[in-house]
Amino acid sequence: MEFLSTSELTENQKAQLFELWNREYPATLNYASIQGLDDYLNGLTEATHVLILDESKSVKAWHVDFVREGEKWFAIIVDSDFHGQGLGTELLNRAKAKESELNGWVIDQDNDVKQNGDSYLSPLGFYLNNGFEQLKDKRLELQHLSAVLIRWDKH
């Protein structure tokens, strides 16, 4: 597996990320077109992407960190075929090595369904096992998303 860090994704990488996003996140968060994902990515400030590529240069995992309201935020997707192999932890460790704080919204229940009909299982336990703190009083409640704030702090 190859780790590739970049501030700009190629069109091919965006297309693969679009497929990964729609396959792994709950269907309510799916984008109808690559343009929707592109709009999201273009709205991120000071974004840095890390892709994990297999031997054929296929994207198997993605991490992005960015600045929102003066704080460092992140998002991660790992292909479910590669869960449990340490890729997500490695992406987090690389981010922790260069940041003093990371914030993210995490779905904290198992009620959502992925595009293929499988249940979307909350990754909250994964983040807690990787040193993040759950801020239970900080929630994002939208029509298509219910999430809790998680934070990791180097101090």
PDB file of C-alpha atoms in Angstrom:
ATOM      1  CA  MET A   1       0.000   0.000   0.000  1.00  0.00           C
ATOM      2  CA  GLU A   2       1.200   3.474  -0.882  1.00  0.00           C
ATOM      3  CA  PHE A   3       0.463   6.610   1.137  1.00  0.00           C
ATOM      4  CA  LEU A   4       0.110   9.709  -1.030  1.00  0.00           C
ATOM      5  CA  SER A   5      -0.167  13.177   0.508  1.00  0.00           C
ATOM      6  CA  THR A   6      -1.462  15.997  -1.683  1.00  0.00           C
ATOM      7  CA  SER A   7      -3.223  19.348  -1.525  1.00  0.00           C
ATOM      8  CA  GLU A   8      -4.892  18.731  -4.915  1.00  0.00           C
ATOM      9  CA  LEU A   9      -6.702  15.595  -6.040  1.00  0.00           C
ATOM     10  CA  THR A  10      -6.598  14.528  -9.681  1.00  0.00           C
ATOM     11  CA  GLU A  11      -9.860  13.990 -11.568  1.00  0.00           C
ATOM     12  CA  ASN A  12      -9.254  10.228 -11.394  1.00  0.00           C
ATOM     13  CA  GLN A  13      -8.686  10.393  -7.626  1.00  0.00           C
ATOM     14  CA  LYS A  14     -11.875  12.452  -7.209  1.00  0.00           C
ATOM     15  CA  ALA A  15     -13.832   9.889  -9.227  1.00  0.00           C
ATOM     16  CA  GLN A  16     -12.494   7.073  -7.031  1.00  0.00           C
ATOM     17  CA  LEU A  17     -13.186   9.080  -3.874  1.00  0.00           C
ATOM     18  CA  PHE A  18     -16.750   9.739  -5.096  1.00  0.00           C
ATOM     19  CA  GLU A  19     -17.286   5.975  -5.449  1.00  0.00           C
ATOM     20  CA  LEU A  20     -15.673   5.250  -2.059  1.00  0.00           C
ATOM     21  CA  TRP A  21     -17.727   7.991  -0.341  1.00  0.00           C
ATOM     22  CA  ASN A  22     -21.021   6.759  -1.778  1.00  0.00           C
ATOM     23  CA  ARG A  23     -20.183   3.112  -1.036  1.00  0.00           C
ATOM     24  CA  GLU A  24     -19.009   3.540   2.577  1.00  0.00           C
ATOM     25  CA  TYR A  25     -20.955   6.454   4.069  1.00  0.00           C
ATOM     26  CA  PRO A  26     -24.696   6.258   4.833  1.00  0.00           C
ATOM     27  CA  ALA A  27     -26.860   6.629   1.719  1.00  0.00           C
ATOM     28  CA  THR A  28     -28.288   9.875   3.146  1.00  0.00           C
ATOM     29  CA  LEU A  29     -24.820  11.432   2.712  1.00  0.00           C
ATOM     30  CA  ASN A  30     -24.291  10.210  -0.867  1.00  0.00           C
ATOM     31  CA  TYR A  31     -23.564  12.651  -3.653  1.00  0.00           C
ATOM     32  CA  ALA A  32     -25.625  12.433  -6.851  1.00  0.00           C
ATOM     33  CA  SER A  33     -22.640  13.522  -8.926  1.00  0.00           C
ATOM     34  CA  ILE A  34     -18.923  14.107  -8.693  1.00  0.00           C
ATOM     35  CA  GLN A  35     -19.741  17.828  -8.874  1.00  0.00           C
ATOM     36  CA  GLY A  36     -21.415  17.581  -5.453  1.00  0.00           C
ATOM     37  CA  LEU A  37     -18.294  16.047  -3.937  1.00  0.00           C
ATOM     38  CA  ASP A  38     -16.149  18.582  -5.771  1.00  0.00           C
ATOM     39  CA  ASP A  39     -18.220  21.422  -4.277  1.00  0.00           C
ATOM     40  CA  TYR A  40     -17.681  19.938  -0.799  1.00  0.00           C
ATOM     41  CA  LEU A  41     -13.929  19.596  -1.361  1.00  0.00           C
ATOM     42  CA  ASN A  42     -13.643  23.110  -2.799  1.00  0.00           C
ATOM     43  CA  GLY A  43     -15.350  24.452   0.328  1.00  0.00           C
ATOM     44  CA  LEU A  44     -12.613  23.093   2.604  1.00  0.00           C
ATOM     45  CA  THR A  45      -9.995  25.598   3.760  1.00  0.00           C
ATOM     46  CA  GLU A  46      -6.309  24.602   3.728  1.00  0.00           C
ATOM     47  CA  ALA A  47      -7.175  20.989   2.892  1.00  0.00           C
ATOM     48  CA  THR A  48      -4.503  18.295   2.884  1.00  0.00           C
ATOM     49  CA  HIS A  49      -5.441  14.845   1.583  1.00  0.00           C
ATOM     50  CA  VAL A  50      -3.789  11.516   2.288  1.00  0.00           C
ATOM     51  CA  LEU A  51      -4.768   8.643   0.018  1.00  0.00           C
ATOM     52  CA  ILE A  52      -3.917   5.005   0.555  1.00  0.00           C
ATOM     53  CA  LEU A  53      -3.489   3.356  -2.823  1.00  0.00           C
ATOM     54  CA  ASP A  54      -3.163  -0.318  -3.641  1.00  0.00           C
ATOM     55  CA  GLU A  55      -0.732  -1.721  -6.208  1.00  0.00           C
ATOM     56  CA  SER A  56      -3.058  -0.733  -9.079  1.00  0.00           C
ATOM     57  CA  LYS A  57      -3.302   2.861  -7.713  1.00  0.00           C
ATOM     58  CA  SER A  58      -6.906   2.317  -6.567  1.00  0.00           C
ATOM     59  CA  VAL A  59      -7.946   4.468  -3.592  1.00  0.00           C
ATOM     60  CA  LYS A  60      -8.614   2.228  -0.586  1.00  0.00           C
ATOM     61  CA  ALA A  61      -8.681   4.932   2.090  1.00  0.00           C
ATOM     62  CA  TRP A  62      -8.769   8.716   2.314  1.00  0.00           C
ATOM     63  CA  HIS A  63      -8.083  11.269   5.010  1.00  0.00           C
ATOM     64  CA  VAL A  64      -8.518  14.998   4.713  1.00  0.00           C
ATOM     65  CA  ASP A  65      -7.745  17.628   7.291  1.00  0.00           C
ATOM     66  CA  PHE A  66      -8.775  21.235   6.961  1.00  0.00           C
ATOM     67  CA  VAL A  67      -9.351  24.430   8.928  1.00  0.00           C
ATOM     68  CA  ARG A  68     -12.856  25.368  10.063  1.00  0.00           C
ATOM     69  CA  GLU A  69     -13.402  28.423  12.270  1.00  0.00           C
ATOM     70  CA  GLY A  70      -9.743  28.432  13.314  1.00  0.00           C
ATOM     71  CA  GLU A  71      -9.681  24.759  14.340  1.00  0.00           C
ATOM     72  CA  LYS A  72      -8.291  21.682  12.580  1.00  0.00           C
ATOM     73  CA  TRP A  73     -10.974  19.259  11.392  1.00  0.00           C
ATOM     74  CA  PHE A  74     -10.763  15.953   9.555  1.00  0.00           C
ATOM     75  CA  ALA A  75     -12.699  13.261   7.725  1.00  0.00           C
ATOM     76  CA  ILE A  76     -11.725   9.662   6.962  1.00  0.00           C
ATOM     77  CA  ILE A  77     -13.101   6.891   4.779  1.00  0.00           C
ATOM     78  CA  VAL A  78     -11.630   3.385   4.638  1.00  0.00           C
ATOM     79  CA  ASP A  79     -12.908   0.809   2.150  1.00  0.00           C
ATOM     80  CA  SER A  80     -14.840  -1.724   4.261  1.00  0.00           C
ATOM     81  CA  ASP A  81     -12.870  -4.560   2.626  1.00  0.00           C
ATOM     82  CA  PHE A  82      -9.817  -3.125   4.423  1.00  0.00           C
ATOM     83  CA  HIS A  83     -11.332  -2.491   7.873  1.00  0.00           C
ATOM     84  CA  GLY A  84      -9.341  -4.010  10.714  1.00  0.00           C
ATOM     85  CA  GLN A  85      -6.014  -3.809   8.886  1.00  0.00           C
ATOM     86  CA  GLY A  86      -4.742  -0.679  10.637  1.00  0.00           C
ATOM     87  CA  LEU A  87      -5.180   1.732   7.716  1.00  0.00           C
ATOM     88  CA  GLY A  88      -7.480   4.098   9.605  1.00  0.00           C
ATOM     89  CA  THR A  89      -5.207   4.097  12.647  1.00  0.00           C
ATOM     90  CA  GLU A  90      -2.191   4.819  10.453  1.00  0.00           C
ATOM     91  CA  LEU A  91      -4.013   7.747   8.811  1.00  0.00           C
ATOM     92  CA  LEU A  92      -4.907   9.132  12.247  1.00  0.00           C
ATOM     93  CA  ASN A  93      -1.357   8.662  13.549  1.00  0.00           C
ATOM     94  CA  ARG A  94       0.044  10.568  10.575  1.00  0.00           C
ATOM     95  CA  ALA A  95      -2.418  13.395  11.213  1.00  0.00           C
ATOM     96  CA  LYS A  96      -1.624  13.435  14.949  1.00  0.00           C
ATOM     97  CA  ALA A  97       2.104  13.684  14.172  1.00  0.00           C
ATOM     98  CA  LYS A  98       1.599  17.023  12.422  1.00  0.00           C
ATOM     99  CA  GLU A  99      -1.334  18.527  14.333  1.00  0.00           C
ATOM    100  CA  SER A 100      -1.959  19.506  17.939  1.00  0.00           C
ATOM    101  CA  GLU A 101      -5.727  19.038  17.694  1.00  0.00           C
ATOM    102  CA  LEU A 102      -8.202  17.199  15.464  1.00  0.00           C
ATOM    103  CA  ASN A 103     -11.984  17.596  15.429  1.00  0.00           C
ATOM    104  CA  GLY A 104     -14.615  15.596  13.610  1.00  0.00           C
ATOM    105  CA  TRP A 105     -18.309  14.778  13.476  1.00  0.00           C
ATOM    106  CA  VAL A 106     -19.028  11.067  13.965  1.00  0.00           C
ATOM    107  CA  ILE A 107     -22.303   9.222  13.567  1.00  0.00           C
ATOM    108  CA  ASP A 108     -22.811   7.617  16.975  1.00  0.00           C
ATOM    109  CA  GLN A 109     -25.642   5.167  16.291  1.00  0.00           C
ATOM    110  CA  ASP A 110     -26.153   2.204  13.972  1.00  0.00           C
ATOM    111  CA  ASN A 111     -29.498   3.216  12.410  1.00  0.00           C
ATOM    112  CA  ASP A 112     -28.190   4.346   9.027  1.00  0.00           C
ATOM    113  CA  VAL A 113     -28.007   2.254   5.873  1.00  0.00           C
ATOM    114  CA  LYS A 114     -25.375   2.314   3.156  1.00  0.00           C
ATOM    115  CA  GLN A 115     -26.138   2.509  -0.552  1.00  0.00           C
ATOM    116  CA  ASN A 116     -25.900  -1.299  -0.882  1.00  0.00           C
ATOM    117  CA  GLY A 117     -28.442  -1.869   1.918  1.00  0.00           C
ATOM    118  CA  ASP A 118     -25.890  -2.873   4.573  1.00  0.00           C
ATOM    119  CA  SER A 119     -26.049  -1.210   7.972  1.00  0.00           C
ATOM    120  CA  TYR A 120     -23.654   1.668   8.527  1.00  0.00           C
ATOM    121  CA  LEU A 121     -21.913   0.835  11.781  1.00  0.00           C
ATOM    122  CA  SER A 122     -20.828   3.787  13.883  1.00  0.00           C
ATOM    123  CA  PRO A 123     -17.047   4.249  13.946  1.00  0.00           C
ATOM    124  CA  LEU A 124     -17.203   5.994  17.344  1.00  0.00           C
ATOM    125  CA  GLY A 125     -15.499   3.093  19.160  1.00  0.00           C
ATOM    126  CA  PHE A 126     -12.638   3.186  16.647  1.00  0.00           C
ATOM    127  CA  TYR A 127     -11.994   6.860  17.409  1.00  0.00           C
ATOM    128  CA  LEU A 128     -12.267   6.384  21.182  1.00  0.00           C
ATOM    129  CA  ASN A 129      -9.733   3.523  20.902  1.00  0.00           C
ATOM    130  CA  ASN A 130      -7.446   5.916  19.019  1.00  0.00           C
ATOM    131  CA  GLY A 131      -7.377   8.518  21.794  1.00  0.00           C
ATOM    132  CA  PHE A 132     -10.277  10.750  20.790  1.00  0.00           C
ATOM    133  CA  GLU A 133     -12.714  12.181  23.306  1.00  0.00           C
ATOM    134  CA  GLN A 134     -16.459  12.260  22.702  1.00  0.00           C
ATOM    135  CA  LEU A 135     -18.029  15.637  23.500  1.00  0.00           C
ATOM    136  CA  LYS A 136     -21.544  14.364  24.186  1.00  0.00           C
ATOM    137  CA  ASP A 137     -23.032  17.845  24.568  1.00  0.00           C
ATOM    138  CA  LYS A 138     -21.824  18.926  21.098  1.00  0.00           C
ATOM    139  CA  ARG A 139     -24.067  17.455  18.428  1.00  0.00           C
ATOM    140  CA  LEU A 140     -24.836  18.047  14.782  1.00  0.00           C
ATOM    141  CA  GLU A 141     -28.513  17.333  14.131  1.00  0.00           C
ATOM    142  CA  LEU A 142     -29.557  17.681  10.511  1.00  0.00           C
ATOM    143  CA  GLN A 143     -32.360  16.079   8.520  1.00  0.00           C
ATOM    144  CA  HIS A 144     -29.917  13.638   6.928  1.00  0.00           C
ATOM    145  CA  LEU A 145     -27.306  13.353   9.700  1.00  0.00           C
ATOM    146  CA  SER A 146     -27.055  12.924  13.461  1.00  0.00           C
ATOM    147  CA  ALA A 147     -23.499  13.088  14.797  1.00  0.00           C
ATOM    148  CA  VAL A 148     -21.459  13.817  17.899  1.00  0.00           C
ATOM    149  CA  LEU A 149     -18.279  15.872  18.067  1.00  0.00           C
ATOM    150  CA  ILE A 150     -15.037  14.034  18.732  1.00  0.00           C
ATOM    151  CA  ARG A 151     -11.728  15.699  19.542  1.00  0.00           C
ATOM    152  CA  TRP A 152      -8.147  14.644  19.943  1.00  0.00           C
ATOM    153  CA  ASP A 153      -5.729  16.995  21.681  1.00  0.00           C
ATOM    154  CA  LYS A 154      -1.963  16.478  21.893  1.00  0.00           C
ATOM    155  CA  HIS A 155      -1.732  18.147  25.314  1.00  0.00           C
TER     156      HIS A 155
END
